[in-house]
Each structure stands twice: as structure tokens, then as C-alpha cells.
PDB file of C-alpha atoms in Angstrom:
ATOM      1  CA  UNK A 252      25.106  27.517 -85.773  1.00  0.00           C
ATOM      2  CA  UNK A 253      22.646  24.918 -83.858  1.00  0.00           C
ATOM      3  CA  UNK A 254      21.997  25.861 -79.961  1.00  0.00           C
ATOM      4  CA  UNK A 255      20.497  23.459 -77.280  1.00  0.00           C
ATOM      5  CA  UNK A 256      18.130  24.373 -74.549  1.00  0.00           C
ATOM      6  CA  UNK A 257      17.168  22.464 -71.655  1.00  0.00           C
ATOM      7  CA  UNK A 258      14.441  24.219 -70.143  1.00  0.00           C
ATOM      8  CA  UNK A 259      14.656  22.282 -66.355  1.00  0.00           C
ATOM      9  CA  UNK A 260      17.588  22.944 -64.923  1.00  0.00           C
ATOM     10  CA  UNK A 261      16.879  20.972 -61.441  1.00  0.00           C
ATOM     11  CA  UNK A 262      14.164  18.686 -61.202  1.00  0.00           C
ATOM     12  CA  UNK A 263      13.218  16.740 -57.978  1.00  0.00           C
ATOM     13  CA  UNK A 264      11.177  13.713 -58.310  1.00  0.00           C
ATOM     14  CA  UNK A 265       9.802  10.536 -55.638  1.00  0.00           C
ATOM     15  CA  UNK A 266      10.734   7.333 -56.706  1.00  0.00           C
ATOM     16  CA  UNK A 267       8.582   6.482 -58.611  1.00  0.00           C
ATOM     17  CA  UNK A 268       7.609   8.961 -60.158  1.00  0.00           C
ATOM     18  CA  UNK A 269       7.688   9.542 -63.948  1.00  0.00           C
ATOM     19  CA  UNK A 270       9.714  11.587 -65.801  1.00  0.00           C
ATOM     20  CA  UNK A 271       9.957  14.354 -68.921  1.00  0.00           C
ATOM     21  CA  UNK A 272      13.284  16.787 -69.405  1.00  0.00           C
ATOM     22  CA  UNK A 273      12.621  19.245 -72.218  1.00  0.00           C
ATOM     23  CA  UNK A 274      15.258  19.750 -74.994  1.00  0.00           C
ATOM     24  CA  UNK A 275      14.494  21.861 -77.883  1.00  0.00           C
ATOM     25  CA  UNK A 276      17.280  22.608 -80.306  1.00  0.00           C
ATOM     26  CA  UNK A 277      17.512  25.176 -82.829  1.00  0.00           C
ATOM     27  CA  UNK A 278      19.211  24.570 -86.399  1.00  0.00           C
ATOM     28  CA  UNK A 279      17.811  24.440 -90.353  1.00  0.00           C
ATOM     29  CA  UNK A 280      18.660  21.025 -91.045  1.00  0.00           C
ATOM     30  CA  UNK A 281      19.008  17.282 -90.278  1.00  0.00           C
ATOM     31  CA  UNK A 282      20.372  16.874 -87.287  1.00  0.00           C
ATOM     32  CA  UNK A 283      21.487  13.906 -85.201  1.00  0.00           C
ATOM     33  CA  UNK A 284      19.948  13.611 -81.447  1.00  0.00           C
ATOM     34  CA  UNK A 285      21.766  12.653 -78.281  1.00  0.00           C
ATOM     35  CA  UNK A 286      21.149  12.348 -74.424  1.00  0.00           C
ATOM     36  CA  UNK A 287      23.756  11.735 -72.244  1.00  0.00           C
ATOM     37  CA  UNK A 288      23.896  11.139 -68.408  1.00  0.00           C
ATOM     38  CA  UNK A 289      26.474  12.609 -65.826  1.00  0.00           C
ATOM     39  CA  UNK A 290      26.672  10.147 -62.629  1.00  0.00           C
ATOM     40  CA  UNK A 291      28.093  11.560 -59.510  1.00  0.00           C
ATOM     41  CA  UNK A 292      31.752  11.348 -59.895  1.00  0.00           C
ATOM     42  CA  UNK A 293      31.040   9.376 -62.975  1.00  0.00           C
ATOM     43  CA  UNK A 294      32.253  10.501 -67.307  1.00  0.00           C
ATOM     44  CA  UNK A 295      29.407  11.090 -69.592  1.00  0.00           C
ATOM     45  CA  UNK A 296      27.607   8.684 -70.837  1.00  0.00           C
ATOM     46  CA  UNK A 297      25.605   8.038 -73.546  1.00  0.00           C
ATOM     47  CA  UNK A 298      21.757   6.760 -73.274  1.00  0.00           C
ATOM     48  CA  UNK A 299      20.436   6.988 -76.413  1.00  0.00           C
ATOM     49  CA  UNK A 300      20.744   8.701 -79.867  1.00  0.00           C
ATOM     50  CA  UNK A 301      18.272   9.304 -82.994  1.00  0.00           C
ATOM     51  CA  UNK A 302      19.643   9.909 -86.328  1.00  0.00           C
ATOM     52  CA  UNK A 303      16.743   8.250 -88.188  1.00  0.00           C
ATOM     53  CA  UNK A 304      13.674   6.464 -88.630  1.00  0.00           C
ATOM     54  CA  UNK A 305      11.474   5.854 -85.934  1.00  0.00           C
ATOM     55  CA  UNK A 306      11.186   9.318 -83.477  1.00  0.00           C
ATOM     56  CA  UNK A 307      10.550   7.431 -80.567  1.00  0.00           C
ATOM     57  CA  UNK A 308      14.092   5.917 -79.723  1.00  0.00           C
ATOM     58  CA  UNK A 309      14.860   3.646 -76.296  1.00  0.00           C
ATOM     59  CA  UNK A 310      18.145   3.878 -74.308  1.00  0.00           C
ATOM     60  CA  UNK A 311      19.036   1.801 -71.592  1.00  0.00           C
ATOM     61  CA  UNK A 312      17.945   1.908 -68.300  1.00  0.00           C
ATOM     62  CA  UNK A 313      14.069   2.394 -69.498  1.00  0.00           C
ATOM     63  CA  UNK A 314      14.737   5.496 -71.187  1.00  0.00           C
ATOM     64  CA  UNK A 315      13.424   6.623 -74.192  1.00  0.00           C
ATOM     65  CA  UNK A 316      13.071  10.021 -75.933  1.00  0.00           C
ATOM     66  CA  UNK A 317      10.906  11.087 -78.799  1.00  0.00           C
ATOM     67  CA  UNK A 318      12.315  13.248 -82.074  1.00  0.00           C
ATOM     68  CA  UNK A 319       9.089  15.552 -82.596  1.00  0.00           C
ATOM     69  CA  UNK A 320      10.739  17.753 -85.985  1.00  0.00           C
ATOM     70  CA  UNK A 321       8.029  20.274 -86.307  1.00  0.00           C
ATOM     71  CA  UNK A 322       9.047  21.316 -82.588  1.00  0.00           C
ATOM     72  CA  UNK A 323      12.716  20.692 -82.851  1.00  0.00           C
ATOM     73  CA  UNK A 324      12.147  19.040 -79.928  1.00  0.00           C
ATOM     74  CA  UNK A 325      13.834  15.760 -78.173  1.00  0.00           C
ATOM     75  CA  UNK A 326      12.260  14.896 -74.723  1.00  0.00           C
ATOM     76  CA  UNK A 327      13.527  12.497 -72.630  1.00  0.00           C
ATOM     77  CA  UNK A 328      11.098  10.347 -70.394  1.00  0.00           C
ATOM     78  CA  UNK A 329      11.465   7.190 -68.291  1.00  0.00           C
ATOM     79  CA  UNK A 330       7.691   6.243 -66.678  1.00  0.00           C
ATOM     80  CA  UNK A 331       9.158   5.467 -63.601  1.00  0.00           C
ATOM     81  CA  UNK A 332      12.424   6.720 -62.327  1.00  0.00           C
ATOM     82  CA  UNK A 333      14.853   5.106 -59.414  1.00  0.00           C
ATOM     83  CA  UNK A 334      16.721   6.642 -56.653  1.00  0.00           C
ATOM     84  CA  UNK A 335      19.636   5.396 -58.537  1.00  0.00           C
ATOM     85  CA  UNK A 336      18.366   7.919 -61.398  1.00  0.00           C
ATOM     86  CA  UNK A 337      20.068  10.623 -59.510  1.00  0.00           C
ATOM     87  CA  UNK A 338      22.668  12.904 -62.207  1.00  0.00           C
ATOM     88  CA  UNK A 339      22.903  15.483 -64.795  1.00  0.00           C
ATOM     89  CA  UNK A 340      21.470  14.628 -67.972  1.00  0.00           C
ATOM     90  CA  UNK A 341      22.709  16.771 -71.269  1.00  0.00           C
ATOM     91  CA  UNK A 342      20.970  16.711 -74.292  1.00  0.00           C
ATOM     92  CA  UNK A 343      23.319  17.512 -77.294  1.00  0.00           C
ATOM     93  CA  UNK A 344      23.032  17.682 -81.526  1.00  0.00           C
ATOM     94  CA  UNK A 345      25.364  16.840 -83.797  1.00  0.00           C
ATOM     95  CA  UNK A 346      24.849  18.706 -87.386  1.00  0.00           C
ATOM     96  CA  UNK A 347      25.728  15.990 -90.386  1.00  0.00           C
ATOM     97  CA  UNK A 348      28.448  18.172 -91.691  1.00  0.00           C
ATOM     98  CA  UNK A 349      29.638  19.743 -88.372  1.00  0.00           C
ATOM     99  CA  UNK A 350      32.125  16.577 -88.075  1.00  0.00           C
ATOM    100  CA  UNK A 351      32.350  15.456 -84.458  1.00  0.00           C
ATOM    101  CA  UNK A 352      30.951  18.442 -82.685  1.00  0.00           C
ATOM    102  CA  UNK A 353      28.330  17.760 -80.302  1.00  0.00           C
ATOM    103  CA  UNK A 354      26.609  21.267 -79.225  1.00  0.00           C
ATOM    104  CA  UNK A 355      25.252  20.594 -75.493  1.00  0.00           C
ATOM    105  CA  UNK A 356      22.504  21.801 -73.874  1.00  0.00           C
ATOM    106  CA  UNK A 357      23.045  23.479 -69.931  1.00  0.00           C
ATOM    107  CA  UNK A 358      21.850  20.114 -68.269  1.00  0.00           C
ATOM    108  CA  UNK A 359      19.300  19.314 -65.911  1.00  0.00           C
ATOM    109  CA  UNK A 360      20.281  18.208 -62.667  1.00  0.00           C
ATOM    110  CA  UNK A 361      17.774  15.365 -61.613  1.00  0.00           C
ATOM    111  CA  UNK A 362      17.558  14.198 -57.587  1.00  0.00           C
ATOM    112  CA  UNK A 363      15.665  10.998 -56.827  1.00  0.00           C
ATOM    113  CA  UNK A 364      14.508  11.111 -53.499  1.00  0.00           C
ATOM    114  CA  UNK A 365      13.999   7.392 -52.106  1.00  0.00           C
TER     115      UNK A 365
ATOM    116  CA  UNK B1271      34.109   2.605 -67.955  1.00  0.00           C
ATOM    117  CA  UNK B1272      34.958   3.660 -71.789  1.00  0.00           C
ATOM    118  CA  UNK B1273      38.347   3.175 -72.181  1.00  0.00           C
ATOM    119  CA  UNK B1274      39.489   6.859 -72.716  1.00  0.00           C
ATOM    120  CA  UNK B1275      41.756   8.057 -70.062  1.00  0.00           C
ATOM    121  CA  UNK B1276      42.892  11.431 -69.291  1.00  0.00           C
ATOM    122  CA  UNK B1277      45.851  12.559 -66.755  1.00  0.00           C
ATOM    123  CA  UNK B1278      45.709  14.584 -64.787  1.00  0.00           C
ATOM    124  CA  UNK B1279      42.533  14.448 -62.784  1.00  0.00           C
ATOM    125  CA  UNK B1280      43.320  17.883 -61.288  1.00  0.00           C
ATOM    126  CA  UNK B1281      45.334  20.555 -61.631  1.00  0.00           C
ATOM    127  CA  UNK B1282      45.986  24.052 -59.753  1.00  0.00           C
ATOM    128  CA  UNK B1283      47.531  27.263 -61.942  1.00  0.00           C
ATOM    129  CA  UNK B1284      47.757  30.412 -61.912  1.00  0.00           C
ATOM    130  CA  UNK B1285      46.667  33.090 -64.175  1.00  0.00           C
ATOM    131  CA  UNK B1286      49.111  33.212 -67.510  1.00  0.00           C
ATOM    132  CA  UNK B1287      50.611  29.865 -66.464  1.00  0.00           C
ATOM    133  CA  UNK B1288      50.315  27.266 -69.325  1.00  0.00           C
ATOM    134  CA  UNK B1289      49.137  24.043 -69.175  1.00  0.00           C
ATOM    135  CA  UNK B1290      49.279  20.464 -70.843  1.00  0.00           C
ATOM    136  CA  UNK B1291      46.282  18.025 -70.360  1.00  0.00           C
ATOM    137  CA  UNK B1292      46.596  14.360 -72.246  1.00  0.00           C
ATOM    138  CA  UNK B1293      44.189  11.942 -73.181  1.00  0.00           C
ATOM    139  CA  UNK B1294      44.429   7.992 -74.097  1.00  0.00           C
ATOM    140  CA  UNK B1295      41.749   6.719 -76.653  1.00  0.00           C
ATOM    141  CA  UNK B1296      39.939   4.129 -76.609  1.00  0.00           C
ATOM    142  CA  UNK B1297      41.345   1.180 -78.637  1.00  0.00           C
ATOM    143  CA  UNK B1298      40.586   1.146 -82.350  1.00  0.00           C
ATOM    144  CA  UNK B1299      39.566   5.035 -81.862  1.00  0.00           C
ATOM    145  CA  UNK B1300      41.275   7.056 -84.754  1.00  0.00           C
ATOM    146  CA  UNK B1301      39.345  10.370 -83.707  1.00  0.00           C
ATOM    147  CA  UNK B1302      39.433  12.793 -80.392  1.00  0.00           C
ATOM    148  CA  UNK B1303      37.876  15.910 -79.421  1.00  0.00           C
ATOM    149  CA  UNK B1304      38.097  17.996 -76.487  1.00  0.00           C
ATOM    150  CA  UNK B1305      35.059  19.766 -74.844  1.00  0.00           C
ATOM    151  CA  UNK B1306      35.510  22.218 -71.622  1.00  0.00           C
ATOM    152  CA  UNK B1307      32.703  22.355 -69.406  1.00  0.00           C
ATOM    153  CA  UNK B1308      32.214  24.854 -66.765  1.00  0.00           C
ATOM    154  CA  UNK B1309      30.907  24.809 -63.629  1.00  0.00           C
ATOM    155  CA  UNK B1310      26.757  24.368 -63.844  1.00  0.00           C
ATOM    156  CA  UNK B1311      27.383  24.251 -67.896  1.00  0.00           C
ATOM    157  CA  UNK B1312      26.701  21.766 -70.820  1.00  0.00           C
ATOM    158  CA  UNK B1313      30.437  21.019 -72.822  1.00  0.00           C
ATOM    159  CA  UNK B1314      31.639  23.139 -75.172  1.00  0.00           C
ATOM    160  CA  UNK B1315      33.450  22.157 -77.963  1.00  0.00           C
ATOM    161  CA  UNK B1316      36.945  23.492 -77.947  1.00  0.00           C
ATOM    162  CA  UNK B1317      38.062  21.243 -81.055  1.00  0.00           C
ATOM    163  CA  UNK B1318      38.765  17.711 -82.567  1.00  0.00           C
ATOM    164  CA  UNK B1319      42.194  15.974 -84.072  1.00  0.00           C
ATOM    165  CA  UNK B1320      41.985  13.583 -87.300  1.00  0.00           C
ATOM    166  CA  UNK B1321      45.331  11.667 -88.390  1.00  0.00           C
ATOM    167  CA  UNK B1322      47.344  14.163 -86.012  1.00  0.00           C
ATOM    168  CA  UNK B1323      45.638  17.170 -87.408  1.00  0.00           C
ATOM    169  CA  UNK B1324      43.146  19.643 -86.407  1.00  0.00           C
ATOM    170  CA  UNK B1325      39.646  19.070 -87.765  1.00  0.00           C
ATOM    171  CA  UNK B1326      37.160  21.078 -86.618  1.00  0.00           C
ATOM    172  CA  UNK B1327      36.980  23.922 -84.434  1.00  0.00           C
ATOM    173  CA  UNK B1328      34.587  25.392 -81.677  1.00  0.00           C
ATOM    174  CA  UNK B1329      34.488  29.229 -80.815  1.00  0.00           C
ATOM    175  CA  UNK B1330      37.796  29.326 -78.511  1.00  0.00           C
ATOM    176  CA  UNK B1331      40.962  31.528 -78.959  1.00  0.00           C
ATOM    177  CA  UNK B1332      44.241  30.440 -80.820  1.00  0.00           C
ATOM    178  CA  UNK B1333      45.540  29.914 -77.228  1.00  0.00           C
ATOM    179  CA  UNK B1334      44.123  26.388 -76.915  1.00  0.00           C
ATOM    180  CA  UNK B1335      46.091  24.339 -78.945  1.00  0.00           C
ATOM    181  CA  UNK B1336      46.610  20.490 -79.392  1.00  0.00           C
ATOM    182  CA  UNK B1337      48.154  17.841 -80.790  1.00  0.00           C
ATOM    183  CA  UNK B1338      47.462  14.088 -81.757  1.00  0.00           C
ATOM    184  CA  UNK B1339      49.689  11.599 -81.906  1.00  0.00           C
ATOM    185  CA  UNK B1340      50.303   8.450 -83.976  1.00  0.00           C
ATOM    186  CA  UNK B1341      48.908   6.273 -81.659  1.00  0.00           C
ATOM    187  CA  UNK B1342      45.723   8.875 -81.325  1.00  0.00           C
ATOM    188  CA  UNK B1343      46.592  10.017 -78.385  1.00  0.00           C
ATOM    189  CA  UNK B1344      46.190  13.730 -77.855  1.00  0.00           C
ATOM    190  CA  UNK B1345      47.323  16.534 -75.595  1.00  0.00           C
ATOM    191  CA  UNK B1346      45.216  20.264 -75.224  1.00  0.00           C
ATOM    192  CA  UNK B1347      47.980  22.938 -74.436  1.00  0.00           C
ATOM    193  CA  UNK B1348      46.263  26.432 -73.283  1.00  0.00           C
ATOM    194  CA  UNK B1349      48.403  29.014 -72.708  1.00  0.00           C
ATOM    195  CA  UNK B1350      48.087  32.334 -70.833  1.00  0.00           C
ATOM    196  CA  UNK B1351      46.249  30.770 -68.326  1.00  0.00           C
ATOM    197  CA  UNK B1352      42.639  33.238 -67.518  1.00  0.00           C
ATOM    198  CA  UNK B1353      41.030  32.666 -64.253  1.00  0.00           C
ATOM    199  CA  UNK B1354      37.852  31.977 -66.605  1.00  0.00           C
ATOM    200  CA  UNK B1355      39.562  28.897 -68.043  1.00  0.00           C
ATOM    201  CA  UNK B1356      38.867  27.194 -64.503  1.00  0.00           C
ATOM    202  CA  UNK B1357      36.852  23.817 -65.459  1.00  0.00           C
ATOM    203  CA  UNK B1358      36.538  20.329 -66.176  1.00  0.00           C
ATOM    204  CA  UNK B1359      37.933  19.580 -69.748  1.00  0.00           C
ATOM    205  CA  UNK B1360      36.654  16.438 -71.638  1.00  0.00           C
ATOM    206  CA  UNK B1361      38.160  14.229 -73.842  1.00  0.00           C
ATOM    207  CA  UNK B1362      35.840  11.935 -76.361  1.00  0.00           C
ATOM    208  CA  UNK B1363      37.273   9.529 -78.603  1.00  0.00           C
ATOM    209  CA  UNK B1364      35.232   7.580 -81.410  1.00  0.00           C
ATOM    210  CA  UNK B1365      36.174   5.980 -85.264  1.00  0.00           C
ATOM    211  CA  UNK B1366      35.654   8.168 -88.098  1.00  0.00           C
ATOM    212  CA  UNK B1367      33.884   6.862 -91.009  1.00  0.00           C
ATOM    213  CA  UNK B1368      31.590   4.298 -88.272  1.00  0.00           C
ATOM    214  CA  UNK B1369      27.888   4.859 -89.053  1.00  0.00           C
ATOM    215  CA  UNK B1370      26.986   5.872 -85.490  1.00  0.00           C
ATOM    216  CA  UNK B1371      30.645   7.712 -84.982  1.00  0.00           C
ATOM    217  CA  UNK B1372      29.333   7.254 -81.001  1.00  0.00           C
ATOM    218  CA  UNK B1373      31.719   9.841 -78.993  1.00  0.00           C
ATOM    219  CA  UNK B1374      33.216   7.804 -75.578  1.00  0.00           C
ATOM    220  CA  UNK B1375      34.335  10.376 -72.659  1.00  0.00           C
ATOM    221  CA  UNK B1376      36.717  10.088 -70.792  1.00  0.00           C
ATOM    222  CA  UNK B1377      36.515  11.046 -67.115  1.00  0.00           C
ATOM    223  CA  UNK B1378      38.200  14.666 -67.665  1.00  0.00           C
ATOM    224  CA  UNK B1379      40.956  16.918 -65.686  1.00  0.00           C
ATOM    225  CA  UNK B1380      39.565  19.570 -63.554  1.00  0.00           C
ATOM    226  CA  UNK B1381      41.746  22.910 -63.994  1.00  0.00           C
ATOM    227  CA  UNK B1382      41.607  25.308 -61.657  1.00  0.00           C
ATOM    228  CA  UNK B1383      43.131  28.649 -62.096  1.00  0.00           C
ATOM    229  CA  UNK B1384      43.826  31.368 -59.693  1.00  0.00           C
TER     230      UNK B1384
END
């Protein structure tokens, strides 16, 4: 069975700032990527997916994360964040055969401070 | 927004109540799973429903059941309430058989139980 870890779980930045959350993952095969954002009071959200080609994938809102296989890692970064950055981020995989399950990391809880 | 909608946004039980949480798909969604995610926790997958059947599984007891419906609508039932079942459940629609099969969350019911 895959597992997700998300090695920050809070992270306070300056606006301004850039930014890295870690995700390593841990399963055999192909897997697909995700990272998803939790707004205050807000449903989850997705920002960006891999599921091939290219390992450096952009989201919205300047966000971009790069597939790095021989780490089975998926890092988010944004070079600059905003105040209006402020949630939980989740980083999840999805195993080709696994249907729709998406196995979430623990989240890192990210505060801007303006 | 996404489209999904879940009632209702909170609930109060007590231990070995049961319980009945629904969810609304998006339009032109064939495909819904239900996650539970508890407090200062990634989602877990609980399970997902395909043409009113269940298809796919996570690593949760018989008592969490559910049900789709024609129009791909869905309910999760759990019964014999545990206070450990206290959290936000998520419902994600998508289409099955779309290449990216992107999951859409709805804003989930928070369960507490006492």
C-alpha cells in the first residue's frame, strides 16, 4: 500500500518569502501526483497534478512542484508567497490501479504573515 | 466552488447512535468517494460508489456503509457511532473513464460524537 509524508507540518513564512513543502511518498510503481490546498473555511482544492511527462508541473496561483522519481519525492514551491497563501496544503498519490483512492499526506499548515 | 454539495454541515451524536451524511455531485459526475479526515489529519479514504455500487475500499470497518443513487448521488451511513468517528467527512465526485479523473470536494459535514 502507498503512504504519504509531509515532513513540515507548520511552516511560517514573510510575505514574500519563498516557499518548499516536502512530500515524499512511498509505493513500487507509477504513481499519479497531487497537491491540494485547504482555505480557511474553504473544500479542498486542487493546484496541480503530475501523471506524466515533464516533472516539473505548474498549478495556479504560481505554484509549481517537481516529480523527482529516484526520491519519490513531489515538492511543492511558489518563489514568492502572499498573505493570501495562508491554508493547509495536502499532498496525495493516486496508484493507476487503486481506482479513485487518493492516499493523503498529514498536511502542512502554512501562515503568511503580512 | 465545485459543485458537490453535502448536507449536513454539522452534526452532534452520541456514541452507538447512527448516522446518515448525503452528498450531491457535481453535474456530469458518474463517480463519488468519501474520505474522513480527522482533526490535524490528511483524508482517509473510507470508500468510492460506481453505477450505485461499491468500488473500492479503504481500511474502515463494515460499519460505514453507503449507497449511490441513480442520479449519483450518495449517502455514508456509519453505525454504532465511536467517539473516534468525530471528524470532517469528505465527499469527491469526478467521471470515470476521463483521462485526468480530477476528484472535486465538496465542502464536508463535521460529525461530532460524544
Amino acid at each position: 500500500a502507498q503512504s504519504v509524508s509531509q515532513h513540515n507540518h507548520h511552516v511560517i513564512l514573510s510575505e514574500a518569502a519563498s516557499l518548499e513543502l516536502g512530500c515524499n511518498y512511498s509505493y513500487g510503481g507509477t504513481v499519479n501526483l497531487f497537491w491540494y490546498v485547504q482555505y480557511p473555511g474553504q473544500h479542498l482544492q486542487l493546484l496541480l497534478k503530475y501523471f506524466s511527462g515533464d516533472p516539473l508541473v505548474k498549478g495556479i496561483k504560481g505554484f509549481e512542484a517537481e516529480f523527482i522519481k529516484s526520491k519519490f519525492s513531489f515538492n511543492l514551491r511558489k518563489p514568492s508567497v502572499q498573505w493570501s497563501d495562508t491554508a493547509e496544503y495536502f499532498c496525495a498519490v493516486k496508484a493507476p490501479d487503486a481506482g479513485n483512492m487518493l492516499t493523503f499526506g498529514g498536511g502542512t499548515r502554512l501562515m503568511v504573515k503580512p | 466552488e465545485t459543485g458537490v454539495t453535502q448536507s449536513p454541515t454539522h452534526l452532534i451524536k452520541t456514541r452507538g447512535q447512527q448516522v446518515t451524511l448525503r452528498c450531491s455531485s457535481q453535474s456530469g459526475h458518474n463517480t463519488v468517494s468519501w474520505y474522513q479526515q480527522a482533526l490535524g489529519q490528511g483524508p482517509q479514504f473510507i470508500f468510492q460508489y460506481y453505477r450505485e455500487e461499491e468500488n473500492g475500499r479503504g481500511n474502515f470497518p463494515p460499519r460505514f456503509s453507503g449507497l449511490q443513487f441513480p442520479n449519483y448521488s450518495s449517502e455514508l451511513n456509519v453505525n454504532a457511532l465511536e467517539l473516534d468517528d468525530s471528524a470532517l467527512y469528505l465527499c469527491a465526485s469526478s467521471q470515470s473513464g476521463s483521462r485526468w479523473n480530477e476528484q472535486f470536494f465538496g465542502p464536508g459535514t463535521r460529525l461530532t460524537v460524544l
